[in-house]
XYZ file of C-alpha atoms in Angstrom:
556
model
C -42.574 -248.451 -12.778
C -45.295 -250.859 -11.766
C -48.250 -251.844 -13.915
C -51.219 -254.079 -13.338
C -53.975 -255.382 -15.600
C -57.552 -254.999 -14.481
C -60.557 -255.632 -16.746
C -58.381 -255.380 -19.844
C -57.021 -251.894 -18.974
C -53.348 -251.288 -18.208
C -52.817 -249.225 -15.054
C -49.408 -247.814 -14.109
C -48.413 -246.964 -10.576
C -45.950 -244.310 -9.461
C -44.728 -242.683 -6.266
C -44.870 -238.912 -5.803
C -42.641 -237.367 -3.143
C -43.932 -234.185 -1.584
C -41.881 -231.310 -0.236
C -41.405 -233.124 3.061
C -39.243 -236.171 2.361
C -41.392 -238.481 4.464
C -44.649 -237.466 2.771
C -45.436 -239.514 -0.346
C -48.475 -240.203 -2.505
C -49.152 -243.392 -4.450
C -50.812 -242.566 -7.751
C -52.164 -244.531 -10.700
C -52.529 -243.551 -14.332
C -53.352 -245.154 -17.668
C -51.386 -245.012 -20.947
C -53.602 -242.280 -22.416
C -53.307 -239.960 -19.413
C -51.236 -236.797 -19.812
C -49.046 -235.037 -17.291
C -51.809 -232.579 -16.435
C -53.955 -235.441 -15.140
C -51.388 -236.387 -12.504
C -50.773 -232.785 -11.428
C -54.513 -232.110 -11.129
C -54.953 -235.211 -8.990
C -52.139 -234.236 -6.594
C -53.328 -230.632 -6.267
C -56.831 -231.892 -5.588
C -55.551 -234.184 -2.836
C -53.538 -231.334 -1.277
C -56.372 -228.789 -1.757
C -54.198 -226.426 -3.818
C -56.078 -224.003 -6.048
C -53.053 -222.254 -7.643
C -51.835 -225.386 -9.395
C -50.183 -223.461 -12.255
C -47.217 -222.554 -10.035
C -46.371 -226.213 -9.314
C -44.962 -229.081 -11.352
C -43.678 -232.644 -11.280
C -40.021 -233.469 -11.805
C -38.252 -236.775 -12.410
C -34.751 -238.069 -13.129
C -34.054 -240.228 -16.185
C -31.601 -243.113 -16.507
C -28.773 -240.701 -17.404
C -29.278 -238.834 -14.075
C -30.711 -235.822 -15.903
C -33.660 -234.001 -14.377
C -36.801 -233.210 -16.387
C -40.071 -231.434 -15.744
C -43.089 -233.533 -16.660
C -44.784 -232.026 -19.707
C -48.447 -231.480 -18.899
C -49.550 -231.640 -22.549
C -47.906 -234.998 -23.368
C -48.720 -238.501 -22.237
C -46.922 -239.635 -19.093
C -45.848 -243.034 -20.376
C -43.977 -241.570 -23.363
C -41.944 -239.295 -21.122
C -40.985 -241.840 -18.447
C -40.914 -245.073 -20.470
C -37.320 -245.909 -19.436
C -37.623 -244.853 -15.770
C -38.030 -247.766 -13.374
C -39.114 -247.413 -10.593
C -41.045 -244.262 -11.396
C -40.584 -241.670 -8.659
C -41.808 -238.112 -9.214
C -41.159 -235.068 -7.046
C -43.837 -232.452 -6.445
C -42.103 -229.048 -6.476
C -42.762 -225.334 -6.970
C -41.937 -224.687 -10.626
C -42.713 -220.967 -10.948
C -41.891 -218.893 -7.866
C -44.373 -215.979 -7.897
C -43.054 -212.429 -7.917
C -45.527 -211.623 -5.137
C -45.786 -214.640 -2.799
C -48.875 -213.160 -1.152
C -50.834 -214.119 -4.266
C -50.869 -217.724 -3.072
C -53.605 -218.586 -0.608
C -54.452 -221.492 1.623
C -52.381 -224.601 1.286
C -50.580 -223.171 -1.745
C -48.823 -220.673 0.529
C -47.905 -223.519 2.903
C -46.329 -225.459 0.040
C -44.344 -222.382 -1.022
C -43.099 -222.047 2.561
C -42.025 -225.692 2.584
C -40.287 -225.282 -0.786
C -38.312 -222.243 0.410
C -37.445 -224.057 3.621
C -36.170 -226.933 1.516
C -34.139 -224.527 -0.650
C -32.498 -223.101 2.475
C -31.601 -226.548 3.749
C -30.073 -227.625 0.430
C -28.102 -224.401 -0.110
C -30.119 -223.044 -3.053
C -31.429 -220.085 -1.042
C -28.040 -218.474 -0.440
C -27.967 -215.683 2.167
C -25.856 -214.117 4.902
C -25.601 -215.430 8.473
C -28.011 -212.812 9.803
C -30.641 -213.601 7.172
C -30.153 -217.323 7.707
C -30.637 -216.845 11.473
C -33.869 -214.897 10.908
C -35.182 -217.612 8.588
C -34.022 -220.317 10.997
C -35.902 -218.689 13.897
C -39.108 -218.815 11.830
C -38.498 -222.491 11.063
C -38.099 -223.156 14.780
C -41.301 -221.206 15.432
C -43.157 -223.341 12.899
C -41.899 -226.694 14.155
C -41.610 -226.117 17.940
C -44.106 -223.322 18.516
C -43.695 -220.439 20.949
C -40.650 -220.329 23.197
C -41.182 -222.151 26.504
C -38.405 -221.782 29.119
C -39.306 -225.114 30.721
C -39.294 -227.110 27.499
C -36.775 -225.323 25.307
C -33.568 -225.683 27.253
C -29.983 -226.116 26.180
C -29.140 -226.356 22.500
C -32.673 -227.220 21.426
C -32.164 -225.909 17.886
C -29.374 -228.389 17.120
C -31.971 -231.145 16.682
C -33.485 -229.286 13.739
C -32.092 -228.958 10.240
C -32.069 -225.237 9.394
C -29.439 -224.640 6.739
C -26.958 -226.558 4.636
C -23.947 -225.307 6.592
C -25.376 -225.174 10.064
C -22.875 -223.868 12.621
C -23.093 -223.203 16.358
C -23.053 -219.465 15.732
C -26.045 -219.786 13.430
C -27.927 -221.899 15.974
C -27.280 -219.405 18.780
C -28.557 -216.475 16.716
C -31.636 -218.451 15.697
C -32.401 -219.340 19.353
C -31.930 -215.718 20.382
C -34.412 -214.498 17.761
C -36.823 -217.286 18.661
C -36.846 -216.203 22.338
C -37.634 -212.599 21.359
C -40.714 -213.484 19.330
C -44.077 -212.565 20.779
C -46.093 -215.597 21.841
C -49.573 -216.304 20.552
C -48.967 -215.450 16.902
C -50.748 -217.397 14.218
C -48.888 -219.862 12.052
C -49.711 -217.924 8.886
C -47.878 -214.893 10.285
C -44.649 -216.928 10.458
C -45.241 -218.138 6.906
C -45.715 -214.614 5.579
C -42.640 -213.308 7.383
C -40.476 -216.179 6.145
C -41.632 -215.819 2.539
C -41.150 -212.047 2.697
C -37.508 -212.389 3.769
C -36.833 -215.058 1.142
C -38.424 -212.906 -1.580
C -35.920 -210.103 -0.914
C -32.930 -212.386 -1.613
C -31.212 -212.564 -5.004
C -31.411 -216.360 -5.009
C -35.190 -216.483 -4.535
C -36.679 -219.026 -6.939
C -33.243 -220.000 -8.278
C -32.379 -223.569 -9.217
C -28.625 -223.314 -9.927
C -27.343 -224.914 -13.132
C -23.545 -225.435 -13.328
C -22.044 -223.778 -16.431
C -18.759 -222.272 -17.628
C -18.148 -219.008 -19.422
C -15.826 -218.438 -22.401
C -12.850 -218.215 -20.043
C -13.615 -221.557 -18.402
C -14.701 -219.995 -15.092
C -17.160 -222.094 -13.103
C -20.497 -220.304 -12.737
C -24.047 -221.141 -11.747
C -26.950 -220.094 -13.922
C -30.229 -219.160 -12.251
C -33.630 -218.426 -13.821
C -36.626 -216.874 -12.068
C -39.430 -214.365 -12.601
C -37.070 -211.416 -13.184
C -34.719 -212.947 -15.754
C -31.500 -214.950 -16.061
C -28.638 -214.479 -13.580
C -25.159 -215.875 -13.137
C -23.657 -216.518 -9.717
C -20.022 -216.845 -8.717
C -18.976 -217.651 -5.133
C -22.549 -217.161 -3.922
C -22.916 -213.660 -5.372
C -24.741 -212.544 -8.480
C -22.281 -211.592 -11.211
C -24.650 -210.857 -14.121
C -28.354 -210.289 -14.477
C -30.243 -210.278 -17.795
C -33.795 -209.023 -17.379
C -36.566 -210.510 -19.497
C -37.180 -207.277 -21.456
C -33.525 -207.380 -22.541
C -33.614 -211.022 -23.674
C -34.345 -211.101 -27.391
C -33.847 -214.805 -28.082
C -32.722 -217.964 -26.282
C -31.049 -220.792 -28.157
C -28.583 -223.622 -27.694
C -25.969 -225.280 -29.861
C -24.678 -228.639 -28.623
C -23.498 -227.947 -25.070
C -23.563 -224.167 -25.539
C -26.484 -222.227 -24.029
C -26.794 -218.925 -25.931
C -28.624 -215.730 -24.920
C -29.240 -212.999 -27.507
C -29.641 -209.600 -25.842
C -31.084 -206.340 -27.165
C -30.873 -203.414 -24.753
C -30.706 -199.615 -24.771
C -27.532 -197.895 -23.573
C -27.128 -194.480 -21.956
C -27.330 -192.792 -25.343
C -30.657 -194.526 -25.972
C -29.186 -196.542 -28.792
C -30.230 -200.154 -29.254
C -27.296 -202.482 -28.699
C -27.169 -206.186 -29.447
C -24.991 -208.639 -27.585
C -24.637 -212.423 -27.464
C -23.606 -214.368 -24.359
C -22.825 -218.080 -24.287
C -22.363 -220.585 -21.450
C -21.097 -224.140 -21.736
C -23.128 -226.828 -19.984
C -21.790 -230.196 -18.774
C -23.698 -232.165 -21.451
C -26.059 -231.730 -24.370
C -29.053 -233.016 -22.391
C -28.273 -230.596 -19.560
C -28.108 -227.752 -22.080
C -31.513 -228.664 -23.508
C -32.921 -228.804 -19.964
C -31.589 -225.304 -19.170
C -32.961 -223.986 -22.480
C -36.414 -225.375 -21.805
C -36.483 -224.054 -18.233
C -35.534 -220.593 -19.502
C -38.211 -220.667 -22.211
C -40.938 -221.741 -19.773
C -39.994 -219.131 -17.167
C -39.872 -216.351 -19.756
C -43.241 -217.226 -21.308
C -44.999 -217.757 -17.970
C -44.003 -214.369 -16.542
C -44.069 -212.220 -19.702
C -46.886 -213.378 -21.990
C -50.369 -211.870 -21.500
C -52.087 -215.117 -22.542
C -50.931 -218.622 -23.332
C -52.655 -218.412 -26.731
C -49.913 -216.040 -27.873
C -47.228 -218.660 -27.186
C -45.637 -219.783 -30.430
C -43.741 -223.006 -31.038
C -40.199 -222.375 -29.806
C -37.346 -224.080 -31.658
C -33.876 -224.605 -30.271
C -30.676 -226.072 -31.608
C -28.663 -224.911 -34.576
C -27.204 -226.303 -37.756
C -24.738 -228.606 -35.974
C -27.093 -230.045 -33.329
C -30.393 -231.830 -33.152
C -33.196 -229.309 -33.292
C -35.754 -229.257 -30.490
C -39.259 -227.808 -30.654
C -41.307 -226.877 -27.628
C -44.899 -225.607 -27.276
C -45.790 -223.968 -23.985
C -48.863 -225.456 -22.308
C -50.757 -224.073 -19.352
C -51.774 -220.616 -18.239
C -49.572 -217.577 -17.726
C -49.317 -215.516 -14.551
C -51.338 -212.666 -16.044
C -54.170 -215.047 -16.840
C -54.132 -216.326 -13.258
C -54.232 -212.785 -11.864
C -57.052 -211.686 -14.166
C -59.077 -214.739 -13.195
C -58.526 -213.973 -9.491
C -59.634 -210.365 -9.989
C -62.776 -211.490 -11.795
C -63.563 -213.903 -8.957
C -63.167 -211.110 -6.383
C -65.443 -208.812 -8.364
C -68.056 -211.519 -8.658
C -67.822 -212.180 -4.929
C -68.346 -208.489 -4.173
C -71.391 -208.418 -6.426
C -72.830 -211.461 -4.684
C -72.223 -209.899 -1.254
C -74.125 -206.680 -2.036
C -76.935 -205.812 0.406
C -80.588 -206.652 -0.445
C -81.529 -202.961 -0.300
C -79.033 -202.129 -3.063
C -80.331 -204.995 -5.158
C -83.902 -203.764 -4.634
C -82.921 -200.234 -5.623
C -81.249 -201.521 -8.744
C -84.393 -203.473 -9.712
C -86.631 -200.315 -9.733
C -87.962 -199.543 -13.261
C -86.446 -196.704 -15.216
C -87.789 -193.235 -14.503
C -86.978 -189.830 -16.006
C -84.624 -189.241 -13.079
C -82.877 -192.587 -13.561
C -82.329 -193.250 -17.313
C -81.194 -196.829 -16.996
C -81.803 -197.656 -20.630
C -79.430 -194.999 -21.910
C -76.770 -196.003 -19.413
C -77.121 -199.629 -20.374
C -76.762 -198.743 -24.031
C -73.707 -196.601 -23.325
C -72.086 -199.345 -21.253
C -72.751 -201.898 -23.939
C -71.517 -199.716 -26.762
C -68.295 -198.922 -24.894
C -67.305 -202.588 -24.809
C -65.163 -203.967 -27.639
C -67.073 -206.090 -30.122
C -65.869 -208.711 -32.533
C -67.150 -209.292 -36.038
C -68.881 -212.477 -34.863
C -70.921 -210.820 -32.069
C -74.693 -210.935 -32.266
C -76.312 -207.622 -33.340
C -78.935 -205.791 -31.356
C -81.906 -205.508 -33.663
C -83.461 -206.444 -36.959
C -82.933 -205.075 -40.434
C -85.206 -204.634 -43.435
C -85.075 -207.145 -46.240
C -84.037 -204.715 -48.930
C -81.157 -203.455 -46.760
C -80.051 -206.902 -45.736
C -78.657 -207.818 -49.119
C -77.244 -204.418 -49.906
C -74.934 -203.896 -46.910
C -72.948 -206.415 -44.951
C -72.045 -203.766 -42.363
C -75.636 -203.275 -41.249
C -75.697 -203.510 -37.445
C -79.325 -204.614 -37.417
C -78.746 -207.696 -39.494
C -79.560 -210.780 -37.332
C -77.200 -212.967 -39.336
C -74.295 -210.771 -40.453
C -72.178 -211.903 -43.360
C -68.434 -211.993 -42.936
C -66.659 -209.322 -44.968
C -64.119 -211.752 -46.380
C -66.854 -213.956 -47.806
C -68.675 -211.012 -49.317
C -65.475 -209.760 -50.937
C -64.918 -213.149 -52.523
C -68.525 -213.239 -53.698
C -68.263 -209.783 -55.214
C -64.991 -210.687 -56.896
C -66.479 -213.860 -58.351
C -69.571 -212.037 -59.576
C -67.463 -209.299 -61.165
C -65.277 -211.779 -62.986
C -68.309 -213.723 -64.200
C -69.920 -210.576 -65.591
C -66.741 -209.487 -67.361
C -66.142 -212.874 -68.958
C -69.704 -214.092 -69.322
C -69.367 -215.591 -72.758
C -66.133 -217.407 -71.917
C -67.561 -219.072 -68.807
C -70.823 -219.878 -70.610
C -69.145 -221.824 -73.401
C -66.638 -223.449 -71.080
C -69.336 -224.654 -68.734
C -71.624 -225.863 -71.506
C -69.278 -227.360 -74.078
C -66.013 -228.213 -72.321
C -66.433 -232.000 -72.197
C -64.498 -235.020 -73.355
C -65.235 -236.863 -76.598
C -67.248 -239.537 -74.750
C -69.650 -236.845 -73.474
C -70.227 -235.222 -76.890
C -73.740 -236.734 -77.142
C -74.691 -235.167 -73.803
C -73.277 -231.842 -74.976
C -75.351 -231.981 -78.169
C -78.513 -232.707 -76.163
C -77.810 -229.736 -73.898
C -77.341 -227.519 -76.956
C -80.574 -228.685 -78.555
C -82.536 -228.283 -75.316
C -81.236 -224.761 -74.821
C -81.842 -223.847 -78.472
C -85.366 -225.284 -78.244
C -86.140 -223.134 -75.250
C -84.871 -220.078 -77.105
C -87.031 -220.920 -80.164
C -90.138 -220.930 -78.010
C -89.498 -217.311 -77.094
C -87.832 -216.064 -80.270
C -87.993 -217.587 -83.784
C -84.442 -216.578 -84.666
C -82.385 -219.801 -84.669
C -82.445 -222.189 -87.695
C -81.037 -225.642 -88.319
C -77.948 -224.141 -89.953
C -77.240 -222.142 -86.806
C -77.479 -225.257 -84.650
C -75.090 -227.300 -86.808
C -72.573 -224.469 -87.034
C -72.739 -223.929 -83.253
C -72.120 -227.638 -82.587
C -69.141 -227.675 -84.945
C -67.789 -224.559 -83.261
C -68.105 -226.232 -79.830
C -66.229 -229.345 -81.007
C -63.449 -227.166 -82.390
C -63.228 -225.283 -79.090
C -63.148 -228.601 -77.204
C -60.196 -229.960 -79.201
C -58.348 -226.633 -78.891
C -58.770 -226.662 -75.092
C -57.475 -230.227 -74.860
C -54.395 -229.292 -76.843
C -53.809 -226.246 -74.613
C -54.072 -228.381 -71.451
C -51.583 -230.935 -72.807
C -49.169 -228.177 -73.757
C -49.443 -226.538 -70.308
C -48.887 -229.891 -68.507
C -45.796 -230.613 -70.588
C -44.482 -227.093 -69.904
C -44.991 -227.586 -66.142
C -43.130 -230.902 -66.226
C -40.239 -229.350 -68.092
C -40.117 -226.433 -65.661
C -40.169 -228.728 -62.602
C -37.412 -230.908 -64.000
C -35.234 -227.916 -64.781
C -35.816 -226.531 -61.267
C -34.604 -229.749 -59.635
C -31.570 -229.811 -61.850
C -30.700 -226.264 -60.849
C -31.325 -226.755 -57.096
C -29.097 -229.789 -56.406
C -25.842 -228.293 -57.754
C -26.596 -224.987 -56.062
C -27.120 -226.700 -52.714
C -23.826 -228.577 -52.891
C -22.061 -225.438 -54.037
C -23.355 -223.470 -51.023
C -22.348 -226.268 -48.630
C -18.835 -226.403 -50.074
C -18.451 -222.628 -49.910
C -19.617 -222.519 -46.286
C -17.271 -225.345 -45.293
C -14.279 -223.721 -47.014
C -15.108 -220.352 -45.453
C -15.407 -221.867 -41.965
C -12.051 -223.651 -42.307
C -10.407 -220.463 -43.571
C -11.780 -218.401 -40.680
C -10.792 -220.975 -38.044
C -7.274 -221.432 -39.421
C -6.614 -217.773 -40.205
C -4.549 -215.603 -37.857
C -5.853 -212.331 -39.230
C -7.221 -209.750 -36.808
C -10.177 -209.233 -39.108
C -11.748 -212.516 -37.922
C -10.868 -212.179 -34.222
C -14.326 -210.992 -33.180
C -15.986 -213.619 -35.321
C -13.932 -216.376 -33.679
C -15.250 -215.342 -30.250
C -18.852 -215.904 -31.223
C -20.442 -218.721 -29.154
C -21.433 -220.515 -32.347
C -17.877 -220.427 -33.691
C -16.452 -221.578 -30.344
C -18.910 -224.462 -30.296
C -18.056 -225.337 -33.908
C -14.315 -225.318 -33.196
C -14.195 -227.385 -29.998
C -17.037 -229.808 -30.660
C -16.762 -230.538 -34.374
C -13.833 -228.988 -36.183
C -11.032 -229.867 -33.721
C -12.084 -233.538 -33.231
C -12.516 -233.955 -37.003
C -9.121 -232.399 -37.649
C -7.412 -234.727 -35.146
C -9.208 -237.744 -36.595
C -8.127 -236.933 -40.152
C -4.560 -236.267 -38.989
C -4.372 -239.681 -37.352
C -5.870 -241.426 -40.369
C -3.643 -239.843 -43.002
C -0.640 -239.957 -40.690
C -1.031 -243.716 -40.311
C -1.358 -244.163 -44.104
C 1.639 -242.051 -45.091
């Protein structure tokens, strides 16, 4: 990571590799810039409008890959990476690739071409030959018998395991293509073939199942899949995934699905990752993919927490838009474009005043009334003064009052009317001993005002009322002291009861776990196969047991 000081501001420099290895961008950012700033800058330079499908990835000092969080500052995420090299990649492969337009579709084509070359886009020889012919069409153009002679495909990198048979089939398909086609046609055909493959949008993560079998975990728009020997072994669709969690190195999927009898079944599947950091990376990728393709809006994304009792907990808040938000925005833009492209004659016809044959006012009112309204929307008309205070639901009120506030006001007014005398004396006479003179003055002023209207109070009444107020004041002070002491006693007793209970629960759980792990009873066989229990046994219990055996064995 390079940094330079200019005019008192620290500027960091980084290198961003594009989908073609030779294409790089040199970028600068400041300490307060977030990941979204860098992604926006790159998409602006590449003229990509669908930036939500792309992301930036880097590798830390432990050789673990990470996606740059767009909502966090860049410097906090890459503080130990030097030199800072980021990779611009497709993060969310769209379910319908035709949704990308312009240079975004070109970048998706380059990403899929890169996946084929690195072996992530696994396919048969025939499918690889068809994709390879489209790559040749993109890089060499139409087939020319004078130029394309011999083994001209061998100079190009098509697939990871490129054989002579694959090259011959690709050349044969390239010769059969019709000349004069546009470049976008080759892009669409290539993306269409790649979309039909099971490994489309899959970044394989090496894992092991409960039997120790080596598998590869893939996550895309449809759900979570496992692959063995290049073929998909399991597929968990997003509607079936109830919860995703991890425990140490164990990546855990909680499933809830309906069987043939239409009964809801619950099942838990666990996969062991090479390291704890790799497990957290897989968990975060799964959470982001699930939220991006399933949530209607990003505002509904809650803070996701991962990790269990025996591992460091991790919290993650999804940032950015979802696919449904992107599609709705595109539809609104198309509708607006169609409205702007309407003919002048139609606009002139629409601007004609309302006539008995064309009741535009009624239609406008119907259209407006059919739309959903919130409680904060502005009303349509005015309301009379005597109705304004009587009803908060009046639709003509220019400044409507929220119902929750009115309920609180009504509740307060009701309580004040029911306990008028209590609040009156408490507000007038509930003062400390240093404010007794002020209380007496208030009493005399109020009594004087009453004497002007009614000649009913005498000096004896005033003195007795003052004495009564002082007695009430001392009684209230004693009640407050008694309540404070009672609260302190209750809090102290609560702490005393909580600490022993906590230690008792911990001891009981530890004894129960040891009994279950050491027991040979068939009653606990299913419980021992839980991913959490397997993780507890092999990561914590077994090492601790061996350590204690060595310690006590050396002593005795």
